[in-house]
């Protein structure tokens, strides 16, 4: 079985793949969109894509792709502990690094360290890919922010460890697919909705969950593409979509929305890996 992930060997997403699918072949992809494409085409059975970081927030591209696909859904999730390190070419010193290459979220998570060291952030597609590029360039003034594992893959040395601002730093990854990976019974559901622009519609869309004791775990509003100043609301609640109480709640929610789509019903993540 092949499992697509965004990044290169040594990326945090690869760690999520290996923790969930023992024995599967990880299939690296340049972008989140590429990972979706490989699962849609059948080249990979499942995909593992970043959904949210505990410090930097949601990965908007992933949510937009989930909203727009009719073939894939969230079928599971994994939480990975993220400890960023500053990597350099052999012989480099911490004091010599003037530029740090990494994914923009990793750069944001290490903003305090970079500012204190007067290191310029340089955005790249992903953390492990940034490590590879720095190794290929061989410039002592360039470093990469990635995992310690990525240093081994790229042939770099570790100049500083745990450089993220929030030491307890985690990224949540969504497993996407068209079939059930059998990770356990569903206890969580993700959905997207567009609430009608009418008085009381937002309350009407949320109250059915409260009256039935369904815990709304996350609510996030994002601009709706192609509709200026209209918004989509991404909601996670802690119950399976086929629960009769959930089905009754969603029927009521539908009266207050112009769009209502289940993005997936799945087993919530256990302990971070």
Short mmCIF file of N, CA and C in Angstrom, two decimals, residues 68-240:
data_model
loop_
_atom_site.label_atom_id
_atom_site.label_comp_id
_atom_site.label_asym_id
_atom_site.label_seq_id
_atom_site.Cartn_x
_atom_site.Cartn_y
_atom_site.Cartn_z
N UNK A 68 -13.63 21.24 -1.58
CA UNK A 68 -13.91 21.19 -3.01
C UNK A 68 -13.87 19.79 -3.62
N UNK A 69 -13.40 18.81 -2.88
CA UNK A 69 -13.35 17.45 -3.43
C UNK A 69 -14.67 16.73 -3.21
N UNK A 70 -15.05 15.93 -4.18
CA UNK A 70 -16.24 15.09 -4.03
C UNK A 70 -15.87 13.63 -3.87
N UNK A 71 -14.57 13.32 -3.96
CA UNK A 71 -14.12 11.94 -3.94
C UNK A 71 -13.45 11.53 -2.63
N UNK A 72 -12.84 12.49 -1.95
CA UNK A 72 -12.07 12.17 -0.75
C UNK A 72 -12.71 12.77 0.49
N UNK A 73 -12.41 12.17 1.62
CA UNK A 73 -12.88 12.69 2.92
C UNK A 73 -11.81 12.41 3.97
N UNK A 74 -11.97 13.03 5.12
CA UNK A 74 -11.07 12.73 6.24
C UNK A 74 -11.48 11.38 6.81
N UNK A 75 -10.52 10.47 6.90
CA UNK A 75 -10.82 9.13 7.42
C UNK A 75 -10.02 8.82 8.69
N UNK A 76 -9.27 9.80 9.17
CA UNK A 76 -8.51 9.63 10.40
C UNK A 76 -7.64 10.85 10.64
N UNK A 77 -6.96 10.87 11.78
CA UNK A 77 -6.06 11.97 12.07
C UNK A 77 -4.91 11.48 12.95
N UNK A 78 -3.83 12.23 12.92
CA UNK A 78 -2.66 11.93 13.74
C UNK A 78 -2.09 13.25 14.24
N UNK A 79 -1.61 13.25 15.47
CA UNK A 79 -0.96 14.43 16.04
C UNK A 79 0.51 14.12 16.24
N UNK A 80 1.37 14.96 15.68
CA UNK A 80 2.81 14.75 15.72
C UNK A 80 3.46 15.87 16.54
N UNK A 81 4.30 15.48 17.48
CA UNK A 81 5.07 16.47 18.23
C UNK A 81 6.11 17.09 17.30
N UNK A 82 6.17 18.40 17.28
CA UNK A 82 7.07 19.11 16.38
C UNK A 82 8.16 19.80 17.19
N UNK A 83 9.37 19.29 17.06
CA UNK A 83 10.54 19.93 17.66
C UNK A 83 11.45 20.37 16.52
N UNK A 84 11.51 21.68 16.31
CA UNK A 84 12.32 22.21 15.21
C UNK A 84 13.77 22.37 15.63
N UNK A 85 14.65 22.10 14.68
CA UNK A 85 16.08 22.31 14.88
C UNK A 85 16.61 23.19 13.75
N UNK A 86 17.67 23.93 14.06
CA UNK A 86 18.37 24.68 13.01
C UNK A 86 19.51 23.80 12.51
N UNK A 87 19.48 23.51 11.23
CA UNK A 87 20.46 22.63 10.62
C UNK A 87 21.39 23.43 9.72
N UNK A 88 22.65 23.00 9.65
CA UNK A 88 23.62 23.67 8.79
C UNK A 88 24.52 22.67 8.10
N UNK A 89 25.30 23.16 7.16
CA UNK A 89 26.23 22.29 6.45
C UNK A 89 27.38 21.92 7.39
N UNK A 90 28.03 20.77 7.17
CA UNK A 90 29.16 20.40 8.02
C UNK A 90 30.21 21.49 8.08
N UNK A 91 30.65 21.81 9.29
CA UNK A 91 31.63 22.86 9.49
C UNK A 91 31.04 24.23 9.81
N UNK A 92 29.72 24.38 9.57
CA UNK A 92 29.08 25.67 9.86
C UNK A 92 28.95 25.88 11.36
N UNK A 93 28.87 27.13 11.77
CA UNK A 93 28.64 27.48 13.17
C UNK A 93 27.34 28.26 13.27
N UNK A 94 26.71 28.17 14.42
CA UNK A 94 25.45 28.87 14.63
C UNK A 94 25.59 30.35 14.33
N UNK A 95 26.70 30.95 14.75
CA UNK A 95 26.92 32.39 14.57
C UNK A 95 27.06 32.79 13.10
N UNK A 96 27.36 31.81 12.24
CA UNK A 96 27.58 32.13 10.82
C UNK A 96 26.30 32.11 10.00
N UNK A 97 25.21 31.57 10.56
CA UNK A 97 23.97 31.44 9.79
C UNK A 97 23.25 32.77 9.70
N UNK A 98 22.94 33.19 8.49
CA UNK A 98 22.26 34.47 8.27
C UNK A 98 20.89 34.30 7.64
N UNK A 99 20.61 33.13 7.06
CA UNK A 99 19.32 32.86 6.44
C UNK A 99 18.85 31.46 6.87
N UNK A 100 17.58 31.35 7.18
CA UNK A 100 16.99 30.05 7.55
C UNK A 100 15.88 29.71 6.56
N UNK A 101 16.00 28.58 5.89
CA UNK A 101 15.03 28.12 4.92
C UNK A 101 14.10 27.11 5.57
N UNK A 102 12.79 27.24 5.32
CA UNK A 102 11.83 26.27 5.84
C UNK A 102 10.44 26.61 5.34
N UNK A 103 9.48 25.71 5.67
CA UNK A 103 8.07 25.99 5.40
C UNK A 103 7.66 27.23 6.20
N UNK A 104 6.73 28.02 5.65
CA UNK A 104 6.40 29.29 6.30
C UNK A 104 5.84 29.09 7.71
N UNK A 105 5.13 27.98 7.92
CA UNK A 105 4.61 27.76 9.27
C UNK A 105 5.72 27.46 10.26
N UNK A 106 6.71 26.69 9.84
CA UNK A 106 7.85 26.41 10.71
C UNK A 106 8.61 27.70 11.03
N UNK A 107 8.75 28.57 10.04
CA UNK A 107 9.41 29.86 10.27
C UNK A 107 8.63 30.68 11.29
N UNK A 108 7.29 30.68 11.17
CA UNK A 108 6.46 31.42 12.11
C UNK A 108 6.58 30.85 13.52
N UNK A 109 6.69 29.53 13.61
CA UNK A 109 6.78 28.88 14.92
C UNK A 109 8.12 29.17 15.60
N UNK A 110 9.13 29.58 14.83
CA UNK A 110 10.47 29.86 15.38
C UNK A 110 10.82 31.33 15.31
N UNK A 111 9.80 32.18 15.23
CA UNK A 111 10.01 33.62 15.01
C UNK A 111 10.89 34.25 16.08
N UNK A 112 10.69 33.90 17.35
CA UNK A 112 11.47 34.52 18.43
C UNK A 112 12.95 34.17 18.31
N UNK A 113 13.23 32.91 18.01
CA UNK A 113 14.63 32.48 17.86
C UNK A 113 15.29 33.20 16.69
N UNK A 114 14.60 33.25 15.56
CA UNK A 114 15.16 33.90 14.37
C UNK A 114 15.42 35.38 14.62
N UNK A 115 14.49 36.03 15.29
CA UNK A 115 14.66 37.45 15.59
C UNK A 115 15.84 37.69 16.51
N UNK A 116 15.95 36.86 17.55
CA UNK A 116 17.04 37.02 18.51
C UNK A 116 18.41 36.81 17.87
N UNK A 117 18.46 35.86 16.91
CA UNK A 117 19.73 35.54 16.24
C UNK A 117 19.96 36.38 14.99
N UNK A 118 19.00 37.26 14.66
CA UNK A 118 19.08 38.10 13.47
C UNK A 118 19.26 37.26 12.21
N UNK A 119 18.44 36.21 12.11
CA UNK A 119 18.46 35.32 10.96
C UNK A 119 17.25 35.61 10.10
N UNK A 120 17.48 35.79 8.80
CA UNK A 120 16.40 36.10 7.86
C UNK A 120 15.63 34.84 7.51
N UNK A 121 14.28 34.83 7.64
CA UNK A 121 13.49 33.67 7.25
C UNK A 121 13.30 33.62 5.73
N UNK A 122 13.46 32.43 5.15
CA UNK A 122 13.30 32.24 3.71
C UNK A 122 12.29 31.10 3.50
N UNK A 123 11.07 31.40 3.04
CA UNK A 123 10.04 30.36 2.89
C UNK A 123 10.37 29.34 1.80
N UNK A 124 10.07 28.07 2.09
CA UNK A 124 10.21 26.97 1.14
C UNK A 124 8.94 26.12 1.19
N UNK A 125 8.85 25.12 0.31
CA UNK A 125 7.65 24.27 0.24
C UNK A 125 7.47 23.43 1.49
N UNK A 126 8.57 22.91 2.05
CA UNK A 126 8.45 22.06 3.23
C UNK A 126 9.78 22.03 3.98
N UNK A 127 9.75 21.52 5.19
CA UNK A 127 10.93 21.55 6.06
C UNK A 127 12.04 20.63 5.55
N UNK A 128 11.71 19.39 5.24
CA UNK A 128 12.74 18.45 4.80
C UNK A 128 13.31 18.86 3.44
N UNK A 129 12.47 19.41 2.57
CA UNK A 129 12.95 19.90 1.29
C UNK A 129 13.91 21.06 1.46
N UNK A 130 13.65 21.92 2.44
CA UNK A 130 14.55 23.03 2.74
C UNK A 130 15.91 22.49 3.17
N UNK A 131 15.91 21.44 3.99
CA UNK A 131 17.17 20.84 4.43
C UNK A 131 17.97 20.31 3.24
N UNK A 132 17.28 19.65 2.32
CA UNK A 132 17.97 19.14 1.12
C UNK A 132 18.58 20.27 0.31
N UNK A 133 17.83 21.36 0.12
CA UNK A 133 18.33 22.48 -0.68
C UNK A 133 19.56 23.12 -0.04
N UNK A 134 19.53 23.25 1.28
CA UNK A 134 20.68 23.84 1.98
C UNK A 134 21.89 22.93 1.84
N UNK A 135 21.69 21.62 1.93
CA UNK A 135 22.80 20.68 1.78
C UNK A 135 23.39 20.76 0.37
N UNK A 136 22.52 20.87 -0.63
CA UNK A 136 23.00 20.93 -2.01
C UNK A 136 23.78 22.21 -2.28
N UNK A 137 23.35 23.32 -1.67
CA UNK A 137 24.01 24.61 -1.90
C UNK A 137 25.36 24.67 -1.19
N UNK A 138 25.46 24.06 0.00
CA UNK A 138 26.73 24.00 0.73
C UNK A 138 27.22 25.33 1.25
N UNK A 139 26.31 26.27 1.48
CA UNK A 139 26.67 27.62 1.92
C UNK A 139 26.58 27.71 3.45
N UNK A 140 27.68 28.02 4.17
CA UNK A 140 27.64 28.08 5.63
C UNK A 140 26.69 29.14 6.19
N UNK A 141 26.39 30.15 5.37
CA UNK A 141 25.48 31.20 5.84
C UNK A 141 24.02 30.83 5.74
N UNK A 142 23.71 29.69 5.12
CA UNK A 142 22.33 29.23 4.97
C UNK A 142 22.07 28.05 5.90
N UNK A 143 20.97 28.12 6.63
CA UNK A 143 20.55 27.02 7.47
C UNK A 143 19.15 26.58 7.09
N UNK A 144 18.71 25.49 7.67
CA UNK A 144 17.35 24.99 7.44
C UNK A 144 16.71 24.70 8.79
N UNK A 145 15.42 24.99 8.87
CA UNK A 145 14.65 24.63 10.06
C UNK A 145 13.85 23.39 9.72
N UNK A 146 14.15 22.30 10.41
CA UNK A 146 13.50 21.02 10.14
C UNK A 146 13.70 20.12 11.36
N UNK A 147 13.31 18.87 11.23
CA UNK A 147 13.48 17.92 12.33
C UNK A 147 14.93 17.44 12.40
N UNK A 148 15.31 16.91 13.54
CA UNK A 148 16.63 16.31 13.67
C UNK A 148 16.76 15.14 12.69
N UNK A 149 15.66 14.42 12.46
CA UNK A 149 15.68 13.30 11.49
C UNK A 149 16.08 13.79 10.10
N UNK A 150 15.59 14.97 9.72
CA UNK A 150 15.89 15.50 8.39
C UNK A 150 17.38 15.77 8.22
N UNK A 151 18.07 16.10 9.31
CA UNK A 151 19.51 16.33 9.23
C UNK A 151 20.22 15.08 8.74
N UNK A 152 19.81 13.91 9.25
CA UNK A 152 20.43 12.67 8.83
C UNK A 152 20.18 12.36 7.37
N UNK A 153 18.96 12.60 6.89
CA UNK A 153 18.65 12.35 5.48
C UNK A 153 19.44 13.28 4.56
N UNK A 154 19.63 14.54 4.97
CA UNK A 154 20.24 15.54 4.10
C UNK A 154 21.75 15.65 4.26
N UNK A 155 22.31 15.04 5.31
CA UNK A 155 23.75 15.16 5.54
C UNK A 155 24.14 16.49 6.16
N UNK A 156 23.25 17.04 6.99
CA UNK A 156 23.52 18.30 7.69
C UNK A 156 23.85 18.03 9.15
N UNK A 157 24.31 19.06 9.83
CA UNK A 157 24.58 18.97 11.26
C UNK A 157 23.55 19.82 12.02
N UNK A 158 23.32 19.47 13.28
CA UNK A 158 22.36 20.19 14.11
C UNK A 158 23.09 21.31 14.85
N UNK A 159 22.67 22.54 14.59
CA UNK A 159 23.29 23.71 15.23
C UNK A 159 22.54 24.15 16.48
N UNK A 160 21.24 23.91 16.53
CA UNK A 160 20.43 24.26 17.71
C UNK A 160 19.16 23.43 17.67
N UNK A 161 18.71 22.98 18.84
CA UNK A 161 17.52 22.14 18.93
C UNK A 161 16.40 22.84 19.68
N UNK A 162 15.16 22.39 19.44
CA UNK A 162 13.94 22.89 20.08
C UNK A 162 13.90 24.42 20.05
N UNK A 163 13.98 24.95 18.86
CA UNK A 163 14.06 26.41 18.70
C UNK A 163 12.69 27.05 18.52
N UNK A 164 11.61 26.25 18.52
CA UNK A 164 10.28 26.83 18.38
C UNK A 164 9.93 27.67 19.61
N UNK A 165 9.13 28.71 19.40
CA UNK A 165 8.76 29.62 20.49
C UNK A 165 7.99 28.89 21.57
N UNK A 166 6.98 28.12 21.17
CA UNK A 166 6.21 27.31 22.12
C UNK A 166 6.81 25.91 22.12
N UNK A 167 7.40 25.54 23.26
CA UNK A 167 8.10 24.26 23.31
C UNK A 167 7.15 23.08 23.14
N UNK A 168 5.91 23.21 23.63
CA UNK A 168 4.91 22.17 23.42
C UNK A 168 4.20 22.49 22.10
N UNK A 169 4.76 21.98 21.02
CA UNK A 169 4.34 22.34 19.67
C UNK A 169 3.89 21.07 18.94
N UNK A 170 2.67 21.10 18.39
CA UNK A 170 2.11 19.91 17.76
C UNK A 170 1.46 20.27 16.43
N UNK A 171 1.52 19.34 15.49
CA UNK A 171 0.80 19.49 14.23
C UNK A 171 -0.18 18.33 14.07
N UNK A 172 -1.39 18.67 13.71
CA UNK A 172 -2.43 17.67 13.45
C UNK A 172 -2.48 17.38 11.95
N UNK A 173 -2.40 16.10 11.60
CA UNK A 173 -2.46 15.67 10.21
C UNK A 173 -3.77 14.94 9.96
N UNK A 174 -4.38 15.20 8.81
CA UNK A 174 -5.58 14.49 8.39
C UNK A 174 -5.18 13.35 7.47
N UNK A 175 -5.81 12.20 7.68
CA UNK A 175 -5.67 11.10 6.73
C UNK A 175 -6.84 11.22 5.77
N UNK A 176 -6.55 11.32 4.48
CA UNK A 176 -7.58 11.47 3.47
C UNK A 176 -7.67 10.21 2.62
N UNK A 177 -8.87 9.88 2.20
CA UNK A 177 -9.06 8.71 1.37
C UNK A 177 -10.52 8.54 0.99
N UNK A 178 -10.80 7.50 0.22
CA UNK A 178 -12.16 7.20 -0.19
C UNK A 178 -12.69 5.96 0.51
N UNK A 179 -11.81 5.27 1.26
CA UNK A 179 -12.19 4.05 1.96
C UNK A 179 -11.79 4.15 3.43
N UNK A 180 -12.29 3.24 4.22
CA UNK A 180 -12.03 3.22 5.65
C UNK A 180 -10.69 2.54 5.95
N UNK A 181 -9.74 3.24 6.60
CA UNK A 181 -8.46 2.61 6.92
C UNK A 181 -8.51 1.73 8.16
N UNK A 182 -9.70 1.62 8.77
CA UNK A 182 -9.91 0.77 9.94
C UNK A 182 -8.98 1.14 11.09
N UNK A 183 -9.00 2.43 11.43
CA UNK A 183 -8.21 2.94 12.56
C UNK A 183 -9.01 2.94 13.86
N UNK A 184 -10.27 2.52 13.79
CA UNK A 184 -11.11 2.49 14.97
C UNK A 184 -12.46 3.13 14.69
N UNK A 185 -13.45 2.89 15.56
CA UNK A 185 -14.78 3.48 15.35
C UNK A 185 -14.74 5.00 15.42
N UNK A 186 -15.54 5.63 14.58
CA UNK A 186 -15.57 7.09 14.53
C UNK A 186 -16.11 7.68 15.82
N UNK A 187 -15.46 8.74 16.29
CA UNK A 187 -15.95 9.48 17.45
C UNK A 187 -15.84 10.99 17.24
N UNK A 188 -15.54 11.39 15.99
CA UNK A 188 -15.36 12.80 15.67
C UNK A 188 -15.80 13.04 14.24
N UNK A 189 -16.37 14.22 13.99
CA UNK A 189 -16.82 14.58 12.64
C UNK A 189 -16.37 15.99 12.31
N UNK A 190 -15.94 16.20 11.08
CA UNK A 190 -15.60 17.53 10.57
C UNK A 190 -16.58 17.90 9.48
N UNK A 191 -17.00 19.16 9.48
CA UNK A 191 -17.93 19.61 8.44
C UNK A 191 -17.64 21.06 8.09
N UNK A 192 -18.19 21.50 6.97
CA UNK A 192 -18.11 22.90 6.56
C UNK A 192 -19.53 23.37 6.25
N UNK A 193 -19.83 24.61 6.62
CA UNK A 193 -21.16 25.14 6.33
C UNK A 193 -21.07 26.62 6.02
N UNK A 194 -22.04 27.10 5.27
CA UNK A 194 -22.21 28.52 5.01
C UNK A 194 -23.55 28.94 5.61
N UNK A 195 -23.50 29.79 6.61
CA UNK A 195 -24.70 30.20 7.32
C UNK A 195 -25.42 31.29 6.53
N UNK A 196 -26.74 31.22 6.48
CA UNK A 196 -27.52 32.24 5.79
C UNK A 196 -27.28 33.61 6.41
N UNK A 197 -27.30 34.64 5.57
CA UNK A 197 -27.08 36.02 6.03
C UNK A 197 -28.41 36.60 6.52
N UNK A 198 -28.89 36.04 7.61
CA UNK A 198 -30.16 36.45 8.19
C UNK A 198 -30.03 36.49 9.71
N UNK A 199 -30.78 37.38 10.38
CA UNK A 199 -30.71 37.44 11.84
C UNK A 199 -31.06 36.09 12.47
N UNK A 200 -30.22 35.66 13.39
CA UNK A 200 -30.48 34.41 14.11
C UNK A 200 -29.99 33.15 13.44
N UNK A 201 -29.45 33.26 12.19
CA UNK A 201 -29.04 32.06 11.47
C UNK A 201 -27.84 31.38 12.12
N UNK A 202 -26.88 32.16 12.60
CA UNK A 202 -25.71 31.56 13.24
C UNK A 202 -26.13 30.81 14.50
N UNK A 203 -26.97 31.45 15.31
CA UNK A 203 -27.47 30.77 16.51
C UNK A 203 -28.25 29.52 16.13
N UNK A 204 -29.08 29.63 15.09
CA UNK A 204 -29.87 28.49 14.66
C UNK A 204 -29.03 27.34 14.15
N UNK A 205 -27.83 27.64 13.61
CA UNK A 205 -26.96 26.60 13.09
C UNK A 205 -26.15 25.91 14.19
N UNK A 206 -26.00 26.58 15.34
CA UNK A 206 -25.19 26.02 16.42
C UNK A 206 -26.02 25.43 17.56
N UNK A 207 -27.19 26.00 17.77
CA UNK A 207 -28.02 25.57 18.90
C UNK A 207 -28.43 24.10 18.85
N UNK A 208 -28.70 23.52 17.67
CA UNK A 208 -29.09 22.11 17.65
C UNK A 208 -28.05 21.16 18.28
N UNK A 209 -26.79 21.54 18.22
CA UNK A 209 -25.75 20.73 18.85
C UNK A 209 -25.81 20.88 20.37
N UNK A 210 -25.97 22.11 20.83
CA UNK A 210 -26.00 22.36 22.28
C UNK A 210 -27.18 21.67 22.95
N UNK A 211 -28.34 21.74 22.32
CA UNK A 211 -29.53 21.16 22.94
C UNK A 211 -29.45 19.63 23.03
N UNK A 212 -28.57 19.03 22.22
CA UNK A 212 -28.42 17.57 22.24
C UNK A 212 -27.14 17.13 22.95
N UNK A 213 -26.44 18.08 23.55
CA UNK A 213 -25.23 17.74 24.30
C UNK A 213 -24.07 17.30 23.43
N UNK A 214 -24.03 17.77 22.18
CA UNK A 214 -22.93 17.42 21.27
C UNK A 214 -21.85 18.49 21.38
N UNK A 215 -20.65 18.09 21.74
CA UNK A 215 -19.56 19.03 21.98
C UNK A 215 -18.96 19.53 20.67
N UNK A 216 -19.06 20.86 20.44
CA UNK A 216 -18.39 21.48 19.30
C UNK A 216 -16.94 21.73 19.69
N UNK A 217 -16.03 21.01 19.07
CA UNK A 217 -14.62 21.04 19.45
C UNK A 217 -13.89 22.20 18.81
N UNK A 218 -14.34 22.60 17.62
CA UNK A 218 -13.67 23.68 16.88
C UNK A 218 -14.66 24.38 15.98
N UNK A 219 -14.57 25.72 15.93
CA UNK A 219 -15.34 26.52 14.98
C UNK A 219 -14.39 27.56 14.41
N UNK A 220 -14.26 27.59 13.09
CA UNK A 220 -13.36 28.55 12.45
C UNK A 220 -14.00 29.10 11.19
N UNK A 221 -13.96 30.41 11.05
CA UNK A 221 -14.54 31.08 9.89
C UNK A 221 -13.44 31.43 8.90
N UNK A 222 -13.69 31.15 7.60
CA UNK A 222 -12.75 31.46 6.55
C UNK A 222 -13.49 32.10 5.37
N UNK A 223 -12.84 33.04 4.63
CA UNK A 223 -13.48 33.64 3.45
C UNK A 223 -13.87 32.57 2.44
N UNK A 224 -15.00 32.81 1.77
CA UNK A 224 -15.50 31.87 0.77
C UNK A 224 -15.03 32.31 -0.61
N UNK A 225 -14.34 31.43 -1.29
CA UNK A 225 -13.81 31.75 -2.61
C UNK A 225 -14.94 32.05 -3.59
N UNK A 226 -14.76 33.12 -4.39
CA UNK A 226 -15.74 33.46 -5.41
C UNK A 226 -16.94 34.20 -4.88
N UNK A 227 -16.94 34.54 -3.59
CA UNK A 227 -18.07 35.27 -2.99
C UNK A 227 -17.50 36.28 -1.99
N UNK A 228 -17.32 37.51 -2.46
CA UNK A 228 -16.68 38.52 -1.63
C UNK A 228 -17.43 38.75 -0.33
N UNK A 229 -16.68 38.69 0.77
CA UNK A 229 -17.19 38.96 2.13
C UNK A 229 -18.31 37.99 2.55
N UNK A 230 -18.26 36.79 1.96
CA UNK A 230 -19.05 35.69 2.48
C UNK A 230 -18.09 34.68 3.09
N UNK A 231 -18.59 33.88 4.02
CA UNK A 231 -17.68 33.06 4.82
C UNK A 231 -18.16 31.62 4.94
N UNK A 232 -17.19 30.73 5.05
CA UNK A 232 -17.45 29.34 5.37
C UNK A 232 -17.05 29.10 6.82
N UNK A 233 -17.77 28.25 7.48
CA UNK A 233 -17.44 27.90 8.86
C UNK A 233 -17.06 26.43 8.91
N UNK A 234 -15.86 26.18 9.40
CA UNK A 234 -15.37 24.82 9.58
C UNK A 234 -15.61 24.41 11.03
N UNK A 235 -16.27 23.29 11.20
CA UNK A 235 -16.70 22.86 12.53
C UNK A 235 -16.28 21.41 12.77
N UNK A 236 -15.71 21.15 13.94
CA UNK A 236 -15.44 19.79 14.40
C UNK A 236 -16.33 19.52 15.60
N UNK A 237 -17.00 18.38 15.64
CA UNK A 237 -17.75 18.01 16.84
C UNK A 237 -17.45 16.56 17.21
N UNK A 238 -17.57 16.28 18.50
CA UNK A 238 -17.11 15.00 19.04
C UNK A 238 -18.24 13.98 19.08
N UNK A 239 -18.60 13.49 17.91
CA UNK A 239 -19.61 12.44 17.76
C UNK A 239 -19.55 11.95 16.32
N UNK A 240 -19.91 10.68 16.07
CA UNK A 240 -19.92 10.18 14.70
C UNK A 240 -21.10 10.73 13.91
#
